[in-house]
Amino acid sequence: MLRLALCAFLLLLAGCSSPGAFFGALDGPMFSAQPSDPQRATVYIYRPQNQWSDEELEAPGLFLNDELIGSLPSNGYFAMSFEPGSYPLQMRRPLLGSFWTFFAGGTLDFTLISGFALEAKAGQVYYLRYDESHTPPKFQHNAGEGAGPLNLVGNELGSREIPATRQVQEPVSIAADGKEVPR
């Protein structure tokens, strides 16, 4: 009976995260630029395809204020629209189907990969590049604009790499308080 309960618990946890590219390539539409809005910042987060990310069982997730915005499997992207302001972004790796955010900020916060504060300005377009095996060259991003595998890269690099990616989810709109708002 205990084994059955443990198996059921693990299966329940497995439903909390997104599968990685190991289980199949993305089939979403190819990259398509969002219409610009002079009152908001447009942010694209993307992940170039490589062997490391192709072999993942669970895709890492992007968090804002400890709330999951979306998961990012290999060769994927999603678009976000932000009101001007500062936003604490974090990438977290799932473990056994969960991101374990109830440990966030504590000594047992073992799923945090990287994070930084994005300073979003109205009318600007930003490219966030997530790549664990190939960080962008130093001249492609500014110091302090990223951490570890998550980096804010220049428009030249971002606009050159992102067309090869596929959409993971529909665009997300974020209010000044960091909460998702319906589009």
PDB file of C-alpha atoms in Angstrom, residues 18-92:
ATOM      1  CA  SER A  18       6.804  20.702 -18.525  1.00  0.00           C
ATOM      2  CA  PRO A  19       8.586  17.865 -20.277  1.00  0.00           C
ATOM      3  CA  GLY A  20      11.956  18.603 -21.812  1.00  0.00           C
ATOM      4  CA  ALA A  21      12.987  18.135 -25.440  1.00  0.00           C
ATOM      5  CA  PHE A  22      14.059  14.548 -24.691  1.00  0.00           C
ATOM      6  CA  PHE A  23      10.398  13.563 -25.086  1.00  0.00           C
ATOM      7  CA  GLY A  24      10.003  15.297 -28.450  1.00  0.00           C
ATOM      8  CA  ALA A  25      10.747  18.501 -30.302  1.00  0.00           C
ATOM      9  CA  LEU A  26       8.510  21.550 -30.029  1.00  0.00           C
ATOM     10  CA  ASP A  27       5.797  21.757 -32.642  1.00  0.00           C
ATOM     11  CA  GLY A  28       4.656  25.338 -32.032  1.00  0.00           C
ATOM     12  CA  PRO A  29       4.796  27.991 -34.743  1.00  0.00           C
ATOM     13  CA  MET A  30       8.148  29.453 -35.747  1.00  0.00           C
ATOM     14  CA  PHE A  31       9.142  32.798 -34.226  1.00  0.00           C
ATOM     15  CA  SER A  32       6.920  35.726 -35.066  1.00  0.00           C
ATOM     16  CA  ALA A  33       7.612  39.246 -33.758  1.00  0.00           C
ATOM     17  CA  GLN A  34       4.909  40.820 -31.616  1.00  0.00           C
ATOM     18  CA  PRO A  35       3.395  44.194 -32.560  1.00  0.00           C
ATOM     19  CA  SER A  36       5.282  46.948 -30.728  1.00  0.00           C
ATOM     20  CA  ASP A  37       3.571  49.028 -28.059  1.00  0.00           C
ATOM     21  CA  PRO A  38       5.098  52.437 -27.228  1.00  0.00           C
ATOM     22  CA  GLN A  39       3.633  52.225 -23.689  1.00  0.00           C
ATOM     23  CA  ARG A  40       5.086  48.797 -22.820  1.00  0.00           C
ATOM     24  CA  ALA A  41       8.327  46.834 -23.121  1.00  0.00           C
ATOM     25  CA  THR A  42       8.391  43.730 -25.313  1.00  0.00           C
ATOM     26  CA  VAL A  43      10.524  40.905 -23.930  1.00  0.00           C
ATOM     27  CA  TYR A  44      11.397  37.689 -25.736  1.00  0.00           C
ATOM     28  CA  ILE A  45      12.944  34.849 -23.797  1.00  0.00           C
ATOM     29  CA  TYR A  46      14.457  32.157 -25.968  1.00  0.00           C
ATOM     30  CA  ARG A  47      16.621  29.086 -25.726  1.00  0.00           C
ATOM     31  CA  PRO A  48      18.886  28.068 -28.597  1.00  0.00           C
ATOM     32  CA  GLN A  49      18.832  24.396 -29.488  1.00  0.00           C
ATOM     33  CA  ASN A  50      21.849  22.346 -28.407  1.00  0.00           C
ATOM     34  CA  GLN A  51      22.650  18.828 -27.251  1.00  0.00           C
ATOM     35  CA  TRP A  52      22.425  19.717 -23.550  1.00  0.00           C
ATOM     36  CA  SER A  53      18.907  21.105 -23.759  1.00  0.00           C
ATOM     37  CA  ASP A  54      17.786  18.431 -26.240  1.00  0.00           C
ATOM     38  CA  GLU A  55      18.530  15.743 -23.641  1.00  0.00           C
ATOM     39  CA  GLU A  56      16.551  17.310 -20.777  1.00  0.00           C
ATOM     40  CA  LEU A  57      13.728  15.392 -19.159  1.00  0.00           C
ATOM     41  CA  GLU A  58      12.117  18.491 -17.605  1.00  0.00           C
ATOM     42  CA  ALA A  59      12.298  22.036 -18.971  1.00  0.00           C
ATOM     43  CA  PRO A  60      13.372  24.908 -16.680  1.00  0.00           C
ATOM     44  CA  GLY A  61      10.826  27.590 -15.855  1.00  0.00           C
ATOM     45  CA  LEU A  62      10.871  31.391 -15.820  1.00  0.00           C
ATOM     46  CA  PHE A  63       9.509  32.911 -12.602  1.00  0.00           C
ATOM     47  CA  LEU A  64       8.460  36.430 -11.658  1.00  0.00           C
ATOM     48  CA  ASN A  65       7.797  37.052  -7.946  1.00  0.00           C
ATOM     49  CA  ASP A  66       7.947  33.284  -7.331  1.00  0.00           C
ATOM     50  CA  GLU A  67       5.127  32.717  -9.876  1.00  0.00           C
ATOM     51  CA  LEU A  68       5.743  30.524 -12.911  1.00  0.00           C
ATOM     52  CA  ILE A  69       5.358  32.466 -16.178  1.00  0.00           C
ATOM     53  CA  GLY A  70       6.297  29.568 -18.449  1.00  0.00           C
ATOM     54  CA  SER A  71       8.688  26.710 -19.115  1.00  0.00           C
ATOM     55  CA  LEU A  72      11.392  26.901 -21.746  1.00  0.00           C
ATOM     56  CA  PRO A  73      12.347  23.682 -23.540  1.00  0.00           C
ATOM     57  CA  SER A  74      15.103  23.443 -26.136  1.00  0.00           C
ATOM     58  CA  ASN A  75      14.634  25.587 -29.258  1.00  0.00           C
ATOM     59  CA  GLY A  76      11.718  27.446 -27.679  1.00  0.00           C
ATOM     60  CA  TYR A  77      10.682  31.037 -27.068  1.00  0.00           C
ATOM     61  CA  PHE A  78       7.829  33.012 -25.639  1.00  0.00           C
ATOM     62  CA  ALA A  79       6.959  36.685 -25.678  1.00  0.00           C
ATOM     63  CA  MET A  80       6.034  38.935 -22.772  1.00  0.00           C
ATOM     64  CA  SER A  81       4.800  42.491 -22.547  1.00  0.00           C
ATOM     65  CA  PHE A  82       5.747  44.521 -19.439  1.00  0.00           C
ATOM     66  CA  GLU A  83       4.670  47.869 -18.080  1.00  0.00           C
ATOM     67  CA  PRO A  84       7.776  50.011 -17.414  1.00  0.00           C
ATOM     68  CA  GLY A  85       9.501  49.054 -14.169  1.00  0.00           C
ATOM     69  CA  SER A  86      11.882  46.648 -12.467  1.00  0.00           C
ATOM     70  CA  TYR A  87      11.048  42.945 -12.471  1.00  0.00           C
ATOM     71  CA  PRO A  88      12.897  40.176 -10.561  1.00  0.00           C
ATOM     72  CA  LEU A  89      13.205  37.273 -13.008  1.00  0.00           C
ATOM     73  CA  GLN A  90      14.442  33.808 -12.063  1.00  0.00           C
ATOM     74  CA  MET A  91      15.057  30.564 -13.894  1.00  0.00           C
ATOM     75  CA  ARG A  92      14.318  27.429 -11.891  1.00  0.00           C
TER      76      ARG A  92
END
